Short mmCIF file of N, CA and C in Angstrom, two decimals:
data_model
loop_
_atom_site.label_atom_id
_atom_site.label_comp_id
_atom_site.label_asym_id
_atom_site.label_seq_id
_atom_site.Cartn_x
_atom_site.Cartn_y
_atom_site.Cartn_z
N UNK A 64 -11.92 -86.36 28.94
CA UNK A 64 -10.98 -87.11 28.26
C UNK A 64 -10.59 -86.97 27.11
N UNK A 65 -9.49 -87.17 26.90
CA UNK A 65 -8.98 -86.49 25.29
C UNK A 65 -8.37 -87.93 24.59
N UNK A 66 -9.15 -87.68 23.34
CA UNK A 66 -8.80 -89.02 22.50
C UNK A 66 -7.82 -88.93 21.51
N UNK A 67 -7.49 -89.83 20.59
CA UNK A 67 -6.60 -89.72 19.53
C UNK A 67 -7.17 -88.47 18.58
N UNK A 68 -7.90 -88.37 18.33
CA UNK A 68 -8.35 -87.29 17.40
C UNK A 68 -7.85 -85.58 18.08
N UNK A 69 -8.16 -85.65 19.54
CA UNK A 69 -8.05 -84.68 20.20
C UNK A 69 -6.59 -84.44 20.02
N UNK A 70 -5.65 -85.67 20.48
CA UNK A 70 -4.32 -85.41 20.07
C UNK A 70 -3.72 -84.90 18.73
N UNK A 71 -4.35 -85.51 17.86
CA UNK A 71 -4.16 -85.01 16.44
C UNK A 71 -4.25 -83.55 16.28
N UNK A 72 -5.49 -83.10 16.74
CA UNK A 72 -5.90 -81.77 16.48
C UNK A 72 -4.82 -81.05 17.36
N UNK A 73 -4.43 -81.34 18.30
CA UNK A 73 -3.39 -80.62 19.77
C UNK A 73 -2.05 -80.69 18.70
N UNK A 74 -1.41 -81.66 17.85
CA UNK A 74 -0.21 -81.64 17.03
C UNK A 74 -0.65 -80.74 16.04
N UNK A 75 -1.41 -80.62 15.33
CA UNK A 75 -1.44 -79.87 14.31
C UNK A 75 -1.59 -78.27 14.48
N UNK A 76 -2.39 -77.78 15.96
CA UNK A 76 -1.72 -76.65 16.50
C UNK A 76 -0.52 -76.29 16.76
N UNK A 77 -0.03 -77.23 17.37
CA UNK A 77 1.31 -77.17 17.90
C UNK A 77 1.97 -76.72 16.83
N UNK A 78 2.01 -77.07 15.71
CA UNK A 78 2.95 -76.70 14.84
C UNK A 78 2.58 -75.46 14.01
N UNK A 79 1.41 -75.06 14.04
CA UNK A 79 0.80 -73.60 13.64
C UNK A 79 -0.60 -73.50 14.22
N UNK A 80 -0.79 -72.80 15.17
CA UNK A 80 -2.03 -72.42 15.85
C UNK A 80 -2.90 -71.46 14.68
N UNK A 81 -2.38 -71.25 14.16
CA UNK A 81 -3.57 -70.42 13.05
C UNK A 81 -3.92 -71.48 11.70
N UNK A 82 -3.73 -72.78 11.85
CA UNK A 82 -3.96 -73.62 10.88
C UNK A 82 -5.26 -73.72 10.92
N UNK A 83 -6.58 -73.54 10.09
CA UNK A 83 -8.19 -73.79 9.90
C UNK A 83 -8.59 -74.91 10.14
N UNK A 84 -9.66 -74.75 10.98
CA UNK A 84 -10.71 -75.82 10.97
C UNK A 84 -10.50 -77.08 9.87
N UNK A 85 -10.70 -76.21 8.62
CA UNK A 85 -10.99 -77.04 7.45
C UNK A 85 -9.68 -77.83 7.50
N UNK A 86 -8.58 -77.13 7.44
CA UNK A 86 -7.11 -77.88 6.98
C UNK A 86 -6.94 -78.92 8.16
N UNK A 87 -7.27 -78.80 9.25
CA UNK A 87 -7.16 -79.71 10.32
C UNK A 87 -7.99 -80.81 10.19
N UNK A 88 -9.03 -80.75 9.80
CA UNK A 88 -10.12 -81.32 9.11
C UNK A 88 -9.81 -82.25 8.25
N UNK A 89 -9.08 -81.99 7.42
CA UNK A 89 -8.67 -82.65 5.92
C UNK A 89 -7.63 -83.55 6.41
N UNK A 90 -6.76 -82.90 7.39
CA UNK A 90 -5.16 -83.75 7.93
C UNK A 90 -6.02 -85.24 8.49
N UNK A 91 -6.93 -84.93 9.69
CA UNK A 91 -7.39 -86.14 10.26
C UNK A 91 -8.94 -86.84 9.83
N UNK A 92 -9.43 -86.37 8.92
CA UNK A 92 -10.74 -86.94 8.49
C UNK A 92 -11.78 -86.47 9.05
N UNK A 93 -11.97 -85.71 9.48
CA UNK A 93 -13.21 -84.68 10.34
C UNK A 93 -13.97 -83.63 9.64
N UNK A 94 -14.85 -82.95 9.56
CA UNK A 94 -15.45 -81.99 9.29
C UNK A 94 -15.18 -80.74 10.18
N UNK A 95 -14.78 -79.72 9.37
CA UNK A 95 -14.65 -78.34 10.05
C UNK A 95 -15.25 -77.90 11.38
N UNK A 96 -16.85 -78.12 11.24
CA UNK A 96 -17.40 -78.08 12.54
C UNK A 96 -17.51 -78.85 13.50
N UNK A 97 -16.97 -80.08 13.54
CA UNK A 97 -16.05 -81.18 14.14
C UNK A 97 -15.21 -80.64 14.80
N UNK A 98 -14.25 -80.31 14.03
CA UNK A 98 -12.94 -79.74 14.43
C UNK A 98 -13.02 -78.54 15.49
N UNK A 99 -13.84 -77.80 15.29
CA UNK A 99 -14.32 -76.26 16.06
C UNK A 99 -14.67 -76.83 17.24
N UNK A 100 -15.85 -77.78 17.21
CA UNK A 100 -16.20 -78.22 18.53
C UNK A 100 -15.52 -78.90 19.29
N UNK A 101 -14.27 -79.63 18.68
CA UNK A 101 -13.39 -80.39 19.67
C UNK A 101 -11.99 -79.24 20.17
N UNK A 102 -11.97 -78.08 19.30
CA UNK A 102 -11.16 -77.33 19.82
C UNK A 102 -11.59 -76.40 20.93
N UNK A 103 -13.12 -75.98 20.63
CA UNK A 103 -13.77 -75.38 21.92
C UNK A 103 -13.76 -76.17 23.12
N UNK A 104 -14.10 -77.59 23.02
CA UNK A 104 -14.24 -78.48 24.30
C UNK A 104 -12.59 -78.13 24.88
N UNK A 105 -11.56 -78.55 24.25
CA UNK A 105 -10.49 -78.40 24.71
C UNK A 105 -9.94 -76.94 25.60
N UNK A 106 -10.50 -75.88 24.77
CA UNK A 106 -10.28 -74.64 25.21
C UNK A 106 -11.23 -74.53 26.82
N UNK A 107 -12.39 -74.95 26.82
CA UNK A 107 -13.13 -75.08 27.81
C UNK A 107 -12.73 -75.83 29.16
N UNK A 108 -11.92 -76.79 28.67
CA UNK A 108 -11.82 -77.80 29.78
C UNK A 108 -9.89 -77.33 30.13
N UNK A 109 -9.61 -76.24 29.36
CA UNK A 109 -8.06 -75.55 29.45
C UNK A 109 -6.99 -76.52 29.45
N UNK A 110 -7.16 -77.56 28.53
CA UNK A 110 -6.57 -78.68 27.75
C UNK A 110 -5.67 -77.63 27.05
N UNK A 111 -6.01 -76.97 25.95
CA UNK A 111 -5.22 -75.73 25.24
C UNK A 111 -5.52 -74.25 26.18
N UNK A 112 -4.67 -73.88 26.88
CA UNK A 112 -4.77 -72.47 27.73
C UNK A 112 -4.51 -71.58 26.85
N UNK A 113 -3.91 -71.23 26.12
CA UNK A 113 -3.97 -70.17 24.80
C UNK A 113 -2.95 -70.13 24.04
N UNK A 114 -2.79 -69.24 22.98
CA UNK A 114 -1.88 -69.29 21.69
C UNK A 114 -0.96 -68.45 21.77
N UNK A 115 0.06 -68.79 21.30
CA UNK A 115 1.60 -67.79 21.63
C UNK A 115 1.86 -67.14 20.26
N UNK A 116 2.49 -66.26 20.10
CA UNK A 116 3.51 -65.67 19.16
C UNK A 116 4.79 -66.26 19.29
N UNK A 117 5.58 -66.65 18.28
CA UNK A 117 6.63 -66.92 18.48
C UNK A 117 7.48 -65.88 17.93
N UNK A 118 8.67 -65.33 18.58
CA UNK A 118 9.55 -64.20 18.32
C UNK A 118 10.71 -64.48 17.51
N UNK A 119 11.30 -63.87 16.71
CA UNK A 119 12.60 -63.99 16.49
C UNK A 119 13.67 -62.93 17.17
N UNK A 120 14.23 -63.20 18.18
CA UNK A 120 14.43 -62.29 19.15
C UNK A 120 15.59 -61.39 18.63
N UNK A 121 16.48 -61.80 18.04
CA UNK A 121 17.69 -61.55 17.06
C UNK A 121 17.08 -60.20 16.07
N UNK A 122 16.04 -60.49 15.52
CA UNK A 122 15.39 -59.59 14.62
C UNK A 122 14.91 -58.31 15.40
N UNK A 123 14.39 -58.47 16.83
CA UNK A 123 13.85 -57.34 17.48
C UNK A 123 14.77 -56.54 18.17
N UNK A 124 16.41 -57.01 17.95
CA UNK A 124 17.61 -56.29 18.49
C UNK A 124 18.01 -56.99 19.66
N UNK A 125 17.65 -58.14 20.17
CA UNK A 125 17.63 -58.75 21.12
C UNK A 125 18.73 -60.28 20.86
N UNK A 126 20.12 -59.91 20.80
CA UNK A 126 20.79 -60.79 20.05
C UNK A 126 21.92 -61.75 21.01
N UNK A 127 21.09 -61.98 22.40
CA UNK A 127 22.09 -62.43 23.57
C UNK A 127 20.94 -63.08 24.42
N UNK A 128 21.22 -64.69 24.09
CA UNK A 128 19.96 -65.04 25.04
C UNK A 128 20.60 -66.14 26.10
N UNK A 129 20.26 -65.90 27.36
CA UNK A 129 20.70 -66.85 28.59
C UNK A 129 20.19 -67.79 29.19
N UNK A 130 20.85 -68.66 30.18
CA UNK A 130 20.10 -69.47 31.03
C UNK A 130 20.54 -68.85 32.41
N UNK A 131 20.22 -68.41 33.54
CA UNK A 131 20.41 -68.03 34.69
C UNK A 131 20.03 -69.01 35.90
N UNK A 132 20.68 -69.79 36.28
CA UNK A 132 20.69 -70.51 37.48
C UNK A 132 20.48 -69.79 38.63
N UNK A 133 19.83 -69.62 39.57
CA UNK A 133 19.64 -68.31 40.58
C UNK A 133 19.26 -68.74 41.78
N UNK A 134 20.40 -68.64 43.08
CA UNK A 134 20.46 -69.13 44.09
C UNK A 134 19.77 -67.78 45.42
N UNK A 135 18.31 -68.04 45.25
CA UNK A 135 18.25 -66.59 46.01
C UNK A 135 18.70 -66.46 47.58
N UNK A 136 19.25 -65.60 48.34
CA UNK A 136 19.55 -65.16 49.64
C UNK A 136 18.20 -65.64 50.54
N UNK A 137 18.53 -66.17 51.65
CA UNK A 137 17.25 -66.53 52.40
C UNK A 137 16.32 -64.91 52.86
N UNK A 138 15.16 -65.60 52.71
CA UNK A 138 14.12 -64.48 52.78
C UNK A 138 14.07 -63.50 51.69
N UNK A 139 14.44 -64.19 50.59
CA UNK A 139 14.29 -63.17 49.31
C UNK A 139 13.36 -63.69 48.37
N UNK A 140 12.85 -64.66 48.48
CA UNK A 140 11.97 -65.16 47.51
C UNK A 140 10.69 -64.68 47.04
N UNK A 141 10.23 -64.11 47.86
CA UNK A 141 8.83 -63.25 48.03
C UNK A 141 9.35 -61.72 47.46
N UNK A 142 10.04 -61.24 47.89
CA UNK A 142 10.34 -59.96 47.31
C UNK A 142 11.00 -60.29 45.98
N UNK A 143 11.68 -61.06 45.45
CA UNK A 143 11.94 -61.13 44.02
C UNK A 143 10.77 -61.42 43.03
N UNK A 144 9.63 -62.27 43.97
CA UNK A 144 8.70 -62.51 43.10
C UNK A 144 7.97 -61.31 42.84
N UNK A 145 7.87 -60.75 43.84
CA UNK A 145 6.87 -59.29 43.76
C UNK A 145 7.71 -58.37 42.67
N UNK A 146 9.23 -58.23 42.46
CA UNK A 146 9.96 -57.63 41.57
C UNK A 146 9.95 -57.69 40.23
N UNK A 147 9.57 -59.33 39.74
CA UNK A 147 9.74 -59.68 39.04
C UNK A 147 9.13 -58.83 37.60
N UNK A 148 7.99 -57.79 37.94
CA UNK A 148 7.75 -57.26 36.61
C UNK A 148 8.60 -56.07 36.28
N UNK A 149 9.94 -55.79 37.18
CA UNK A 149 10.84 -55.11 36.92
C UNK A 149 11.83 -55.46 35.87
N UNK A 150 11.41 -56.55 35.57
CA UNK A 150 12.59 -57.10 34.55
C UNK A 150 12.10 -57.85 33.39
N UNK A 151 11.98 -57.12 32.59
CA UNK A 151 11.64 -57.61 31.02
C UNK A 151 12.18 -57.99 30.55
N UNK A 152 13.62 -58.09 30.50
CA UNK A 152 14.36 -59.01 30.06
C UNK A 152 14.04 -60.65 30.39
N UNK A 153 13.42 -60.86 31.48
CA UNK A 153 13.08 -62.42 31.95
C UNK A 153 11.84 -62.84 31.05
N UNK A 154 12.52 -63.56 30.09
CA UNK A 154 11.33 -64.54 29.12
C UNK A 154 10.63 -65.53 29.64
N UNK A 155 11.36 -66.21 30.46
CA UNK A 155 10.79 -67.29 31.48
C UNK A 155 11.41 -67.33 32.59
N UNK A 156 10.75 -67.80 33.79
CA UNK A 156 11.15 -67.83 35.32
C UNK A 156 10.39 -69.25 35.69
N UNK A 157 11.53 -70.18 36.46
CA UNK A 157 10.54 -71.30 36.86
C UNK A 157 11.22 -71.25 38.39
N UNK A 158 10.33 -71.70 39.48
CA UNK A 158 11.05 -72.13 40.81
C UNK A 158 11.40 -73.56 40.57
N UNK A 159 12.48 -74.07 41.34
CA UNK A 159 12.89 -75.25 40.91
C UNK A 159 13.40 -75.86 42.29
N UNK A 160 14.11 -77.07 42.47
CA UNK A 160 14.52 -77.87 43.62
C UNK A 160 16.21 -77.69 43.30
N UNK A 161 16.62 -78.11 44.31
CA UNK A 161 18.58 -78.15 44.09
C UNK A 161 19.02 -77.10 44.46
N UNK A 162 20.27 -77.02 44.51
CA UNK A 162 21.02 -75.81 45.03
C UNK A 162 20.41 -74.63 44.66
N UNK A 163 20.24 -74.17 43.27
CA UNK A 163 19.48 -72.96 43.13
C UNK A 163 18.16 -73.41 42.83
N UNK A 164 17.21 -72.06 43.18
CA UNK A 164 15.91 -72.24 43.42
C UNK A 164 15.16 -71.62 42.49
N UNK A 165 15.75 -70.95 41.46
CA UNK A 165 15.24 -70.10 40.01
C UNK A 165 15.95 -70.45 39.35
N UNK A 166 15.26 -70.60 38.03
CA UNK A 166 15.86 -71.13 36.66
C UNK A 166 15.09 -69.80 35.55
N UNK A 167 15.96 -69.03 35.16
CA UNK A 167 15.53 -68.11 34.14
C UNK A 167 15.84 -68.36 32.63
N UNK A 168 14.98 -67.86 31.26
CA UNK A 168 15.52 -67.86 30.55
C UNK A 168 15.55 -66.19 29.99
N UNK A 169 16.37 -65.40 29.92
CA UNK A 169 16.79 -64.19 29.79
C UNK A 169 17.26 -63.57 28.64
N UNK A 170 16.46 -62.64 27.71
CA UNK A 170 16.81 -62.08 26.53
C UNK A 170 16.99 -60.57 26.75
N UNK A 171 18.60 -60.55 26.07
CA UNK A 171 19.04 -59.39 26.50
C UNK A 171 19.65 -58.76 25.04
N UNK A 172 20.29 -57.37 24.81
CA UNK A 172 20.82 -56.31 23.82
C UNK A 172 22.22 -57.56 23.65
N UNK A 173 23.17 -57.10 24.53
CA UNK A 173 24.45 -57.82 24.12
C UNK A 173 25.05 -57.95 25.45
N UNK A 174 26.28 -58.08 25.72
CA UNK A 174 27.13 -58.30 26.96
C UNK A 174 26.96 -57.48 28.03
N UNK A 175 26.95 -56.26 27.53
CA UNK A 175 27.03 -55.05 28.55
C UNK A 175 25.74 -54.87 29.08
N UNK A 176 24.58 -55.21 28.51
CA UNK A 176 23.41 -55.30 29.03
C UNK A 176 23.22 -56.56 30.37
N UNK A 177 23.78 -57.78 29.63
CA UNK A 177 24.01 -59.00 30.53
C UNK A 177 24.44 -58.41 31.97
N UNK A 178 25.56 -57.96 31.81
CA UNK A 178 26.56 -57.40 33.10
C UNK A 178 25.58 -56.41 33.66
N UNK A 179 24.75 -55.46 33.05
CA UNK A 179 23.85 -54.44 34.06
C UNK A 179 22.75 -55.53 34.51
N UNK A 180 22.27 -56.15 33.98
CA UNK A 180 21.16 -57.17 34.30
C UNK A 180 21.40 -58.11 35.50
N UNK A 181 22.94 -58.88 35.83
CA UNK A 181 23.25 -59.35 36.39
C UNK A 181 23.41 -58.42 37.85
N UNK A 182 24.01 -57.04 37.39
CA UNK A 182 24.77 -56.29 38.48
C UNK A 182 23.26 -55.90 39.78
N UNK A 183 21.75 -56.06 38.86
CA UNK A 183 20.59 -55.85 39.41
C UNK A 183 20.11 -56.87 39.87
N UNK A 184 20.46 -58.04 39.61
CA UNK A 184 20.07 -59.71 40.35
C UNK A 184 20.90 -59.48 41.52
N UNK A 185 22.10 -59.13 41.83
CA UNK A 185 22.88 -59.21 42.70
C UNK A 185 22.06 -59.17 44.28
N UNK A 186 21.36 -58.27 44.06
CA UNK A 186 20.69 -57.69 45.64
C UNK A 186 19.82 -59.16 45.98
N UNK A 187 19.56 -59.89 45.19
CA UNK A 187 18.58 -60.80 45.78
C UNK A 187 19.20 -62.28 45.97
N UNK A 188 20.30 -62.46 45.19
CA UNK A 188 21.03 -63.53 45.20
C UNK A 188 22.11 -63.99 44.42
N UNK A 189 22.41 -65.14 44.35
CA UNK A 189 23.84 -65.48 43.25
C UNK A 189 23.35 -66.12 42.01
N UNK A 190 23.83 -65.40 40.79
CA UNK A 190 23.60 -66.20 39.58
C UNK A 190 24.54 -66.66 39.03
N UNK A 191 24.48 -67.78 38.33
CA UNK A 191 25.15 -68.49 37.42
C UNK A 191 24.39 -68.65 36.05
N UNK A 192 25.46 -67.57 35.19
CA UNK A 192 25.14 -67.44 34.02
C UNK A 192 25.18 -68.70 32.81
N UNK A 193 24.47 -68.84 31.98
CA UNK A 193 24.93 -69.68 30.64
C UNK A 193 24.51 -69.27 29.65
N UNK A 194 25.61 -68.74 28.54
CA UNK A 194 25.19 -68.47 27.16
C UNK A 194 24.53 -69.86 26.24
N UNK A 195 23.47 -69.10 25.80
CA UNK A 195 22.48 -70.23 24.80
C UNK A 195 23.36 -70.00 23.49
N UNK A 196 24.18 -71.32 22.99
CA UNK A 196 24.81 -71.07 21.89
C UNK A 196 23.70 -71.22 20.64
N UNK A 197 22.80 -72.02 20.51
CA UNK A 197 22.00 -72.59 19.48
C UNK A 197 20.49 -73.44 20.17
N UNK A 198 19.42 -73.31 19.54
CA UNK A 198 18.37 -73.76 19.65
C UNK A 198 18.61 -75.16 18.84
N UNK A 199 18.76 -76.63 19.69
CA UNK A 199 18.60 -77.71 19.16
C UNK A 199 17.00 -78.27 18.78
N UNK A 200 16.06 -78.10 19.59
CA UNK A 200 14.70 -78.26 19.56
C UNK A 200 13.86 -77.27 20.28
N UNK A 201 13.25 -76.84 19.34
CA UNK A 201 12.08 -75.73 19.82
C UNK A 201 10.59 -76.53 19.53
N UNK A 202 10.21 -76.23 20.93
CA UNK A 202 8.65 -76.79 20.97
C UNK A 202 7.90 -75.99 20.54
#
């Protein structure tokens, strides 16, 4: 069971997963060893599943980010899922309910790259593309 101290630790790690146990302990009034034990418990119970690196895609040469709503053709779901590794541009992908059954966040170099990417998707279904203009809230 997660308590309020665990939630405070989680919030601190969400802001910066590299925050030291000493610093977290100072923030919430626990010793570094108590923080370490709690983090270990949260990892062991998979409340904390892992730690991520947040990248600035623009600085890596990927200046275009899009959301793609994707309506797969009948019988193409398994084939598409099996082929996902052929699409390094896909940053996130979810199976969803509704008219479209796939939702993707895709990171691309430019509009030409987007056009080529969409052309590769057309064998699986019908994409609807939405350009991301800006991030209003980043988790």
